[in-house]
Backbone as a ProteinNet text record, in pm:
[ID]
protein_1_A
[PRIMARY]
NALQSIFGIFLQSMHTPQRVIETLSRMGVSISVHAINAAITSLSAESRHAIQALGQTLLAAYAYDNFDVDLKKTVHTVGESEDMLIHLTSGLLFPLQHGVTCKDLRCSSTLWENSSLNPHVNTSTALKDRWKDPLNLHSDPLDATGLSHRDHFNSWKMLSDLVNFGPPYFCQFKDQLCDPETVEAIPVIKTPILAARAMHVCNSTASGNIRSVVELLQQGGIKDPVEIDNPDTDMPDMSEYVILFHGDFGTGEHLLAAQQ
[TERTIARY]
7814.2	7956.5	7981.4	8102.8	8139.7	8146.6	8197	8219	8083.7	7985	7850.4	7793.7	7811.2	7746.3	7826.2	7939.3	8012.8	7971.4	7963.5	7927.6	7782.8	7693.9	7544	7534.7	7616.6	7609.9	7668.4	7761.4	7820	7724.6	7656.8	7546.4	7438.2	7399.9	7307	7348.4	7482.3	7537.2	7541.8	7555.7	7568.7	7436	7326.9	7192.9	7154	7206.1	7177.7	7027.9	6950	6815.6	6799.8	6681.7	6658.7	6646.7	6609.6	6592	6728.6	6830.1	6955.1	7021.4	6990.2	7041.9	6992.4	6850	6778.9	6841.5	6873.5	6921.2	7066.2	7141.6	7286.9	7277.7	7166	7148.7	7128.7	7036.6	6994.2	7116.1	7220.8	7334.9	7443.3	7408.6	7515.6	7610.4	7600.7	7711.1	7683.2	7568.2	7527.7	7419.8	7399.2	7289.7	7158.6	7048.6	6920.6	6907.1	6818.9	6772.1	6723.5	6647.3	6607.5	6727.7	6823.2	6937	7025.8	7032.6	7104.9	7053	6913.6	6850.5	6869.5	6874.9	6884.5	7021.8	7122.5	7257.8	7277.4	7223.8	7246.4	7185.2	7057.7	6991.7	7081.1	7122.9	7209.4	7344.8	7411.7	7522	7493.3	7390.9	7347.4	7326	7265.5	7229.5	7363.9	7466.4	7589.1	7655.4	7655.6	7735.4	7660.1	7526.3	7465.9	7501.7	7511.1	7554.3	7697.8	7778.4	7927.1	7945.7	7870.7	7884.5	7826.3	7723.3	7673.1	7764.9	7821.6	7919	8037.3	8091	8199.4	8159.6	8050.3	8011	7980	7927.6	7881.1	8004.6	8118.4	8239.4	8300	8234.8	8279.6	8428.2	8480.2	8625.1	8626.6	8536.3	8528.1	8524.9	8596.5	8590.8	8498	8444.8	8357.6	8397.9	8374.8	8408.7	8288.6	8265.1	8165.9	8195.1	8133.7	8146.1	8034.4	8001	7903.9	7930.6	7846.8	7840	7714.8	7729.9	7607.6	7579.7	7446.6	7405.6	7315.5	7347.1	7258.4	7171.6	7044.4	6961.7	6900.5	6958.4	6927.3	6790.4	6711.8	6590.6	6609.3	6538.3	6545.1	6459	6354.4	6266.9	6258.7	6302.5	6302	6189.7	6146.5	6025	6073.9	5995.1	6040.1	5996.2	6100.7	6079	6110.4	6163.9	6200	6292.7	6257.6	6341	6371.7	6319	6329.6	6474.5	6520.6	6673.8	6665.8	6742.9	6754	6878.4	6957.6	7084.8	7047.3	7074.9	7044.2	7175.8	7151.1	7269.4	7259	7368.1	7372.7	7495.7	7512.9	7615.5	7655.4	7789.1	7852.8	7913.2	7926	8002.6	8092.1	8185.4	8277.2	8298.4	8327.2	8354	8487.3	8578.6	8701	8742.1	8796.7	8846.5	8952.2	8953.2	9082.3	9184.6	9314.8	9422.2	9514.7	9624.9	9748.8	9714.7	9627.2	9601.5	9505.5	9426	9341.7	9217.6	9177.8	9081.2	8972	8859.6	8749.1	8791.4	8877.5	8917	8988.6	9071.7	9135.9	9025.6	8914.4	8817	8710.6	8724	8621.2	8660.5	8646.3	8683.2	8588.1	8469	8369.6	8345.8	8324.6	8298.7	8426.5	8546.3	8666.2	8661.9	8637.1	8637.2	8529	8408	8297.5	8323	8395.9	8433.7	8526.4	8597.9	8694	8670.4	8542.3	8507.8	8462.9	8494.6	8456.9	8305.6	8248	8092.4	8016.2	8076.2	8022.9	8002.7	7865.4	7848.1	7881.2	7922	7962.8	8124.3	8187.1	8343.3	8406.1	8505.1	8594.3	8663.2	8630.3	8695	8845.9	8891.3	9050.9	9108.9	9022.8	9089.5	9010.8	8941.2	8859.9	8965.7	8928.4	9023.1	9072.9	8974.7	9014.7	9142.2	9181.7	9304.7	9420.9	9386	9506.3	9526.8	9509.4	9527.2	9665.2	9760.5	9895.9	9952.4	9875.5	9908.1	9969.2	9896.4	9943.4	10086.5	10130	10282.2	10378.5	10337.7	10431.5	10405.8	10335.9	10315.1	10445.4	10516.8	10646.2	10750.3	10848.6	10956.5	11050.4	11113	11210.9	11351	11420.6	11547.1	11661.3	11755.4	11859.7	11968.4	12035.6	12143.3	12288.6	12392.1	12514.4	12553.9	12497	12523.6	12433.2	12340.4	12258.8	12130.2	12110.8	11996.2	11886.9	11771.9	11647.6	11622.7	11530.5	11465.7	11426.9	11356.8	11294.6	11402.4	11491.3	11610.6	11692.5	11705.8	11768.1	11682.3	11568.7	11478.8	11466.7	11451.3	11471	11608	11713.4	11849.9	11856.3	11787.2	11779.6	11700.8	11584	11498.4	11555.5	11641.4	11708.5	11807	11883.9	11980.5	11916.5	11800.2	11731.1	11683.4	11628.5	11575.4	11686.3	11808.1	11916.8	11980.6	11988.5	12039	11936.7	11812	11710.1	11663.4	11671.6	11586.5	11675.1	11803.7	11894.5	11979.6	12081.1	12179.7	12231.4	12259.3	12302.4	12440.9	12509	12638.1	12606.3	12493.5	12473.7	12418.4	12381.8	12337.1	12442.7	12566.3	12661.9	12665.6	12603.6	12600.7	12463.9	12384	12263.9	12280.6	12388	12410.6	12450.9	12508.6	12551.6	12442.3	12319.1	12216.2	12137.6	12156	12069.4	11927.6	11862.2	11715.2	11724.5	11604.9	11606	11601.2	11637.3	11640	11486.4	11472.9	11341.5	11322.3	11216	11188.4	11041.3	11030	10907.6	10808.3	10857.9	10772.1	10652.9	10537.1	10411.7	10409.6	10387.3	10377.7	10279.4	10302	10206.2	10103.9	9975.8	9872.1	9779.5	9722	9624.9	9491.2	9419.3	9290.3	9181.3	9093.1	8963.6	8875	8800	8709.7	8576.4	8471.6	8334.3	8255.2	8188.8	8114.7	7975.9	7932.9	7781.7	7695.9	7560.3	7468.4	7463.4	7454.3	7441.2	7316.6	7320.5	7204.5	7172.4	7037.6	6980.8	6975.3	7098.7	7124.5	7216.7	7186.6	7270.7	7358.7	7486.9	7565.4	7627.9	7562.4	7637.1	7589.7	7489.1	7455.5	7479.7	7459.8	7482	7385.3	7256.2	7157.4	7186	7227.2	7267.7	7376.2	7463.4	7580.8	7538.3	7440.6	7381.6	7311.3	7238.1	7164.3	7264	7361.7	7472.2	7531.2	7557.3	7620	7530	7409.6	7304	7279.6	7251.5	7221.3	7342.5	7460.3	7577.4	7597.6	7562.9	7560	7460.3	7337.4	7235.4	7277.7	7350.8	7385.4	7498.8	7571.3	7671.8	7606.8	7470.8	7407.1	7433.3	7427	7431.9	7337.1	7257.6	7156	7174.3	7114.7	7094.8	7048.5	7136.5	7084	6942.1	6903	6764.3	6661.5	6698.9	6602.3	6588.4	6678.2	6673.1	6561.7	6459	6338.8	6364.3	6441.3	6467.6	6600.9	6614.2	6741.5	6812.5	6754.7	6827.6	6880.9	6880	6915	7085.3	7145.5	7272	7342.9	7256.5	7309.2	7398.2	7517.3	7602.2	7559	7582.3	7571.8	7704.4	7678.9	7788	7819.1	7741.5	7746.7	7873.4	7950	8080.4	8204	8168.8	8286.2	8293.6	8400.1	8437.7	8432.4	8358.5	8356.5	8412.2	8502.5	8572.2	8514.9	8504.6	8435.9	8551.7	8551.6	8647.4	8561.6	8607.1	8540.8	8614.3	8582.5	8647.4	8665.5	8716.6	8715	8586.9	8490.6	8355.5	8287.3	8310.3	8248.1	8275.5	8403.5	8446.7	8374.5	8359	8286.1	8142.9	8080.7	7927.3	7912	7984	7963	7992.6	8095.9	8131.6	8018.5	7959.7	7847	7728.4	7700.6	7595.5	7607	7737	7743.4	7726.8	7753.1	7734	7590
6486.9	6485.3	6635.8	6656	6794.2	6885.6	6823.7	6890.6	6943.1	6843.6	6878.2	6993.4	6988.9	7081.9	7227.9	7243.3	7356.6	7416.5	7317	7375.2	7420.8	7356	7387.5	7536.3	7549.6	7688.3	7804.9	7769.7	7857.8	7887.3	7792.4	7833.5	7917.7	7890.4	7980.1	8120.3	8136.4	8270.6	8347.6	8274.8	8348.4	8356.7	8336.3	8361.5	8272.3	8154.1	8048.8	8009.9	8010.2	7965.5	7816	7811.4	7689.5	7564.3	7597.5	7479.5	7420.5	7521.1	7468	7406.6	7445.3	7377.1	7240	7223.4	7091.7	7008.1	7048.9	6963.5	6925.8	6997.3	6970.6	6874.5	6882.3	6790.8	6657.2	6652	6501.5	6443.9	6524.3	6483.3	6438.9	6467.9	6443.2	6543.3	6654.1	6757.3	6840.4	6870.6	6957.8	6890.2	6953.4	6918.4	6988.7	6942.6	7009.5	7134.8	7222.5	7358	7341.2	7257.6	7224.4	7192.2	7113.5	7088.8	7200.4	7298.3	7426.6	7510	7536.5	7629.8	7554.1	7429.7	7376.3	7402.4	7382	7410	7546.7	7642.2	7784.9	7829.2	7763.3	7792.1	7738	7624.2	7563	7646.9	7683.3	7767.5	7909	7961.6	8088	8081.5	7968.7	7948	7936.6	7863.3	7833.2	7960.3	8044.4	8163.6	8272.1	8265.2	8361	8318.7	8197.7	8149	8186.7	8172.4	8196.1	8347.2	8428.9	8571.4	8624.1	8560.2	8594.8	8534.6	8421.3	8381.9	8468.9	8524.8	8599.7	8734.5	8786.5	8937.2	8948	8830.1	8847.3	8824.8	8790.9	8794.8	8929.6	9030.3	9175.9	9188.6	9095	9100	9096.5	9148.3	9153.9	9297.4	9318.8	9437.7	9425.9	9549.6	9543.1	9636.3	9608.4	9686.1	9676.9	9804.5	9809.8	9908.3	9892.7	9983.9	9973.5	10059.8	10062.5	9990.6	9931.5	9887.2	9904.8	9898.2	9923.3	9805.5	9770.8	9668.7	9713.3	9681.9	9733.5	9617.4	9620.5	9521.6	9539.6	9468.7	9474.8	9399.8	9456.4	9388.5	9316.6	9205.3	9124.4	9165.5	9231.3	9297.5	9449.5	9513.4	9666.2	9717.3	9831.2	9902.5	10031.3	10087.6	10216.1	10331.5	10411.5	10530.7	10493	10377.5	10339.8	10432.9	10478.3	10580.3	10548.8	10422.1	10378.1	10341.7	10403.1	10382.4	10244.8	10149.3	10015.9	9992	10109.9	10107.6	10093.2	9990.1	9981.7	9994.6	10075.6	10109.5	10016.3	9940.9	9842.6	9866.5	9793.6	9805.5	9658.8	9625.1	9497	9526.2	9415.4	9416.8	9303.8	9311.2	9207.8	9211.5	9107.3	9083.8	9010	9051.6	8971.8	8985.4	8874.1	8878.6	8967.2	9030.6	9098.7	9005.9	9024.4	8934.7	8985	8922.3	8965.1	8978.5	8891.2	8878.4	8990	9052.5	9162.4	9084.8	9150	9088.5	9192.2	9140.3	9239.8	9354.1	9321.2	9409.5	9533.1	9495.5	9602.8	9707.5	9659.3	9732.4	9796.8	9768	9819.2	9966.7	10051.7	10198.8	10290.1	10255.6	10347	10454.7	10447.1	10559	10650.9	10593.6	10693.6	10779.8	10716	10795.8	10911	10867.4	10968.8	11075.6	11040.8	11143.2	11243.2	11206.1	11290.3	11332	11298.3	11332.9	11485.6	11535.4	11677.9	11689.3	11570.5	11564.2	11559.7	11541.1	11541.6	11679	11721.2	11847	11896.1	11785	11824	11822	11798.6	11778.4	11919.6	11934.1	12060.5	12058.9	12162	12179	12181.2	12206.2	12206.6	12077.2	11965.5	11840.3	11754.3	11800.3	11718.8	11653.8	11523.6	11444.6	11509.3	11612.3	11677.3	11765.9	11794.2	11875.9	11792.9	11649.7	11566.8	11467.3	11482.5	11374.9	11342.2	11424.7	11385.8	11294.7	11273.8	11189.8	11058.3	10983.9	10848.3	10858.3	10969.8	10974.1	10957	10983.1	10958.1	10829.8	10727.9	10606.4	10530.8	10529.1	10455.2	10551.5	10570.3	10653.4	10611.6	10698	10662	10734.1	10691	10757.4	10748.2	10851.9	10851	10743.9	10678.9	10586.6	10662.4	10585.6	10645.8	10734.8	10705.9	10779.1	10901.5	10917.9	11031.9	11024.5	10897.1	10874.7	10783.7	10815.4	10734.2	10611.8	10529.7	10412.3	10477.9	10577.1	10654.5	10692.2	10747.4	10806.2	10682.5	10576.6	10458	10421.9	10400.4	10365	10451.7	10577.6	10683.1	10657.5	10650.8	10608.5	10499.1	10375.5	10258	10282.5	10355.7	10365	10454	10549.8	10633.5	10540.9	10469.3	10366.9	10266.9	10226.1	10121	10186.3	10311.5	10365.8	10411.8	10431.2	10474.1	10346.5	10229.5	10108.7	10048	10064.8	9997.3	10094.6	10232.7	10305.2	10417	10421.1	10542.3	10517.6	10590.2	10561.9	10426.1	10375.5	10247.1	10206	10316.1	10282.5	10224.4	10269.3	10211.4	10087.1	10015.3	9879.1	9772.6	9814.9	9721.2	9702	9792.5	9797.9	9721.8	9659	9603.3	9493.6	9405	9291.5	9332.5	9454.7	9491.2	9565.6	9585.9	9649.1	9533.6	9541.7	9451.6	9492.4	9411.3	9437.7	9536.1	9614.2	9713.1	9651.5	9730.1	9668.5	9651.8	9543.5	9507.9	9562.7	9641.2	9696.7	9648.3	9580.8	9530.1	9486.2	9388.3	9342.9	9283.9	9315.2	9253.5	9117.2	9010	8882.9	8875.3	8803.2	8795.9	8678.1	8703.1	8614.6	8620.8	8495.9	8476.5	8529.8	8616.5	8651.8	8608	8526	8487.9	8585.3	8595.8	8714.9	8637.1	8694.4	8639.3	8763.1	8716	8801.9	8814.7	8952.6	8966.6	8963	8960.5	8963	9119.5	9122.2	9252.5	9330.1	9460.8	9542.3	9636.1	9646.3	9745.6	9878.7	9944	10064.2	10143.7	10269.2	10356.2	10431.7	10412.5	10479.9	10598.4	10669.3	10804.7	10913.2	10887.3	10994.4	10947.1	11044.8	11011.1	10909.7	10926.1	10823.4	10689.4	10690.9	10554.6	10490.7	10564.9	10506.2	10453	10529.6	10481.7	10355.7	10337.8	10222.2	10099.4	10128.4	10027.6	9976.1	10071.7	10024.8	9944.5	9992.3	9928.7	9776.7	9762.4	9640.5	9548.7	9592.4	9501.8	9457.3	9534.6	9498.7	9391.8	9400.9	9312.3	9175.9	9187.6	9052.9	8985.7	9083.9	9019.8	8978.7	8989.2	8945.2	9044.2	9172.5	9273.9	9388.4	9418.5	9528.6	9621.3	9728.8	9833.1	9782.5	9781.6	9736	9771	9892.4	9947.7	9872.8	9808.6	9730.4	9589.7	9529.9	9398.7	9368.9	9298.7	9279.5	9177.9	9076.7	8964.7	8977.9	9011.7	9043.7	8912.8	8788.9	8662.2	8618.1	8697.2	8656.6	8647.5	8581.7	8560.2	8675.4	8774	8884.7	8973	9013.2	9078.3	9226.1	9293.4	9428.8	9514.7	9576.1	9650.1	9791.4	9842	9976	10022.4	9922.5	9966.1	9933.1	9884.8	9841.3	9918.6	9937.7	9992.2	9892.5	9920.7	9825.6	9902.5	9845.8	9919.4	9890.5	9994.5	9995.2	10058.2	9991.8	10048.6	10077.2	10182.9	10233.6	10320.6	10386	10474	10609.8	10720.5	10845.7	10904.9	10882.9	10930.4	10869.8	10741.6	10678.5	10755.8	10792.8	10870.8	10996.3	11072.4	11199.7	11190.3	11096.9	11082.3	11031	10950.1	10899.4	11017.7	11099.4	11213.1	11308.2	11338.4	11419.6	11367.8	11241.4	11182.5	11204.3	11192.3	11213.1	11354.3	11449.8	11583.3	11645.1
8509.1	8562	8580.1	8631.8	8655.4	8523.8	8413.3	8287	8235.2	8246.6	8199.9	8273.3	8416	8502.8	8480.2	8458.1	8454.5	8292.4	8205	8066.6	8070.8	8138.3	8145.6	8219.3	8333.8	8388.5	8302.9	8237.2	8140	8033.6	7979.7	7872.9	7934.5	8060.9	8128.9	8140.5	8183.4	8194.6	8058.7	7956.1	7821.4	7750	7841.6	7793.6	7672.5	7672.6	7560.8	7575.4	7467.2	7459.1	7524.8	7592.8	7662.7	7567.5	7450.8	7349	7308.3	7289.5	7269.1	7391.4	7512.1	7622.1	7637.7	7623.9	7633.8	7517.4	7393.2	7292.9	7329.4	7385.2	7433.1	7541.5	7628.4	7734.9	7700.8	7588.1	7525.6	7448.8	7417.1	7356.4	7451.6	7585.4	7686.9	7703.8	7638.8	7648.2	7767	7805.9	7913.1	8009	8123.8	8200.5	8160.6	8209.6	8167.5	8234.8	8180.6	8243.8	8365.6	8409.2	8550.9	8642.6	8592.6	8685.2	8694.7	8590.7	8600.7	8702.4	8689.6	8782.8	8925	8954.8	9080.2	9130.1	9052.3	9093.5	9131.8	9038.5	9064.5	9201.6	9231.1	9359	9486.6	9467	9568.4	9591.9	9477.5	9497.4	9554.5	9518.9	9587.2	9719.6	9762.4	9916.5	9988.7	9933.5	9993.2	10002.3	9909.6	9899.2	9997.8	10022.9	10106	10256.9	10284.2	10418.5	10447.9	10347.3	10365	10387.4	10317.7	10341.9	10466.6	10520	10640	10764.1	10743.8	10840.1	10858.4	10731.7	10754.4	10789.2	10763.7	10793.9	10953.6	10999.3	11150	11240.3	11177.4	11276.3	11297.9	11214.5	11240.6	11195.2	11129.2	11078.2	10930.9	10864.6	10727.6	10670.7	10547.8	10485.8	10367.4	10327.4	10219.8	10113.1	9983	9883.4	9776.1	9719.6	9625.1	9504.7	9395.2	9282	9188.4	9108.2	9018.4	8875.1	8821.7	8683.1	8616.6	8477.4	8393.5	8313.2	8292.1	8193.2	8103.8	7982	7850.2	7828.8	7856.5	7821	7678.5	7590.3	7450.1	7424.9	7335.8	7295.3	7171.3	7163	7042.4	6940.9	6963.2	6877.9	6894.2	6789.7	6797.3	6710.6	6777.1	6727.2	6662	6561.6	6503.8	6611.5	6617.7	6719.3	6847.5	6877.6	7018	7081	7193.3	7273.9	7410.5	7457	7597.7	7627.1	7741	7778	7855.4	7806.3	7854.3	7931.1	7972.1	8037.4	8192	8256	8392.3	8481.8	8586.5	8680.3	8791.8	8824.9	8926.2	9010.7	9128.2	9217.3	9252.3	9253.3	9284.5	9409	9476.9	9608.6	9643.3	9723.1	9759	9920.9	9976.2	10111.6	10115.7	10216.3	10231.6	10368.6	10431.9	10576.9	10587	10710.9	10760.6	10797.5	10763.9	10782.1	10882.4	10893.7	10963.5	11118.3	11169.6	11308.9	11369.6	11284.6	11317.4	11401.7	11519.6	11612	11624.3	11687.1	11714.6	11807.4	11900.6	11999	11922.2	11822.2	11744.7	11676.2	11641.5	11569.7	11670	11799.4	11884.8	11936.6	11832.6	11870.7	11813.1	11791.5	11734.8	11810.8	11941.6	12037.1	12049.7	12042.3	12052.1	11918	11808.5	11681.5	11692.8	11748.2	11748.1	11842.9	11953	12059.1	11994.2	11890.7	11830.2	11680.1	11651.8	11515.4	11489.2	11384.3	11359.8	11325.4	11301.8	11295.8	11415.2	11529.5	11650.3	11702.8	11710.6	11748.8	11898.8	11978.2	12112.1	12132.1	12025	12033	12023	12084.9	12070	11936	11870.4	11729.6	11727.2	11828.3	11833.9	11851.4	11889.3	11901.8	11807.5	11711.5	11621.2	11526.7	11470.9	11392.8	11262.8	11218.3	11103.2	11099.5	11232.3	11251.7	11288.4	11291.6	11341.9	11235.3	11115.6	11010.2	10977	11028.2	11023.4	11121.3	11217.2	11331.2	11294	11204.5	11154.4	11109.5	11063.4	11009.3	11125.9	11240.3	11355.2	11437.6	11385.7	11447.6	11450.4	11332.3	11327.9	11303.8	11405.6	11391.6	11286.7	11226.2	11127.4	11153.2	11246.9	11295.8	11170.8	11197.4	11100.7	11141.7	11055.8	11086.6	11096.4	11101.4	11096.9	10985.9	10869.6	10750.4	10729	10830.5	10829.7	10749.7	10709.4	10609.4	10691.6	10665.3	10715.7	10623.8	10662.7	10581.3	10448.7	10460	10343.8	10250.1	10310.3	10216.9	10146.1	10229.4	10154.1	10050.3	10059	9952.4	9840.2	9866.4	9757.5	9681.7	9751.8	9677.8	9600.3	9658.8	9574.3	9449.4	9466.9	9355.3	9247.8	9281.1	9175.2	9097	9174.8	9113.5	9035.3	9070.2	8990.4	8864.2	8863.5	8751.5	8651.6	8720.4	8634	8554.4	8629.3	8554.1	8455	8476.8	8398.3	8287.9	8312.2	8217.4	8175.3	8237.7	8203.8	8076	8057.9	7940.9	7946.6	7827.3	7823.6	7888.6	7921.2	7996.7	8141.1	8202.8	8330	8344.2	8237.1	8237.9	8277	8273.3	8319.5	8465	8526.9	8684.2	8735.1	8662.9	8686	8779.7	8773.8	8844.7	8986.5	9012.2	9137.5	9221.6	9162.3	9235.8	9313.8	9437.4	9528.6	9550.7	9612.1	9657.8	9768.7	9768.9	9880.7	10009.5	10109	10245.1	10290.8	10355.3	10419	10557.2	10581	10697.5	10737.7	10850.5	10902.5	10782.3	10698.6	10599	10637.6	10572.2	10590.7	10514.6	10583	10510.4	10398.8	10304.9	10183.2	10218	10219.2	10251.7	10145.2	10117.3	10014.9	10072.5	10038.4	10093.1	10004.1	10066	9995.2	9967.6	9868.2	9837.9	9806.2	9859.9	9849.5	9764.5	9659.7	9579.9	9643.9	9672.1	9714.3	9601.4	9640.8	9536	9474.6	9342.9	9278.3	9324.9	9349.5	9394.2	9293.7	9288.6	9189.2	9249.3	9266.1	9322.1	9239.8	9225.7	9153.9	9248.5	9267.7	9377.4	9332.8	9234.9	9191.7	9269.7	9369.2	9468.4	9613.5	9695.3	9833.2	9879.5	9850.2	9887.6	9833.1	9714	9655.3	9734.3	9781	9863	9992.8	10054.6	10178.6	10155.5	10055.2	10028.2	10012.1	9937.4	9902.8	10035.9	10117.3	10241.1	10327.6	10343.9	10432.2	10362.1	10236.5	10171.3	10187.5	10178.3	10177.7	10325.3	10417.4	10563.3	10586.3	10534.1	10542.6	10483.8	10370.1	10308.5	10408	10481.9	10571.2	10704.4	10709.8	10839.5	10947.7	10912.7	11014.7	10975.8	11095	11083.9	11191.5	11186.1	11280.1	11414.3	11528.9	11651	11698.5	11651.9	11678.3	11617.7	11507	11421.8	11450.7	11540.8	11579.5	11689.9	11638.9	11726.7	11835.6	11796.2	11898.4	11950	12086.2	12148.9	12151.4	12143.5	12158.6	12019.3	11916.1	11784.8	11782.6	11689.8	11685.6	11607	11566.8	11487.6	11582.7	11546.2	11621.9	11638.4	11753.6	11768.7	11720	11611.2	11548.4	11592.3	11681.6	11731.8	11776.7	11853.3	11923.3	11835.6	11718.4	11618.8	11505.1	11438.2	11311.2	11203.7	11095.9	10982.8	10862.4	10781	10680.9	10542.6	10471.3	10335.4	10244.6	10132.3	10022	9886.1	9830.3	9713.3	9636.4	9527.6	9457.4	9502.8	9444.7	9510.3	9518.5	9434.5	9443	9567.7	9591.3	9703.6	9837.8	9855.9	9975.7	9980.6	9877.6	9869.3	9904.6	9846.3	9868	10013.6	10068.3	10213.3	10303.3	10278.2	10361.1	10352.9	10234.1	10225.1	10301	10305.7	10366.9	10515.1	10577.5	10722	10757.4	10677.4	10703	10689
[MASK]
++++++++++++++++++++++++++++++++++++++++++++++++++++++++++++++++++++++++++++++++++++++++++++++++++++++++++++++++++++++++++++++++++++++++++++++++++++++++++++++++++++++++++++++++++++++++++++++++++++++++++++++++++++++++++++++++++++++++++++++++++++++++++++++++++++

C-alpha cells in the first residue's frame, strides 16, 4: 500500500541496511528492496520527462547552488588522510508565471547588440552605461499632497515602525494604522518547482558554473543548436531567446567572468 511504499523509500533515503528493509518487508511494514528500486527508477523517469517538457517550452527559469556531502567510512584505518568531502551542485526548474510568453523572451539578439561584451558595439550605448533605465519604466508622479507612491509607502513604514516598535505611548494608535496603498499589485500564484538531478560539479569556479548551466539546460531538454545533429528533432532552438538563471552572488560573478 501507499504507507509501505513511502516508508520503504524513506528507509532507502536514510541508507538503511538492505537486511533491515527485507526484514521489515516480511513483517508487512515496508516494501522490498527490489520494489523500492523499481519505484525510484519509475519516479526518476517521470521527473526527467516532466523537467524536459517544462524546459523545452523555453518558459522555465533555472536556479542552482552548491552543497557538500561528507561520505563517512564505516571502517577507519590508522593514518587515514583521504578527503571524503564531495562538492556537488543542486538545481531547480520552475515555470515563469503571470502571463509570460516566448515572445517576451525573444530578445537575445537585442541584448547582444547592446551588450558591452560585444566587440562591435558602441561603448557609449552599451548596456553597462544604461543600468538605471529600468528605474524609468514605471513613472511615479506626485499627487496633490506633493508625495509619490514611494513617499507614501515610506511614510506608512515609519508609522508602522513607530506603533509596533516605538515607545509604548504610540501603541494606542495601532488600530488606526491601515494597510499600505496597493499599487499595481502582482497576484499571488503558487509556482510548482521541479528538482533537477544533482550534478557532480563544483561551481566555486567559472568553469564549474559553465558546466552547471550546460548540464541544467541538457536536463531541461535544451542543447546548443550547433550540436543538434537531427534538424527534425523536437528540441527547441534557444539561440533567439533569453533563459533566466538564478544563483547567489558568487554565481553572478563567475558567470560574468566566464563571459569576459
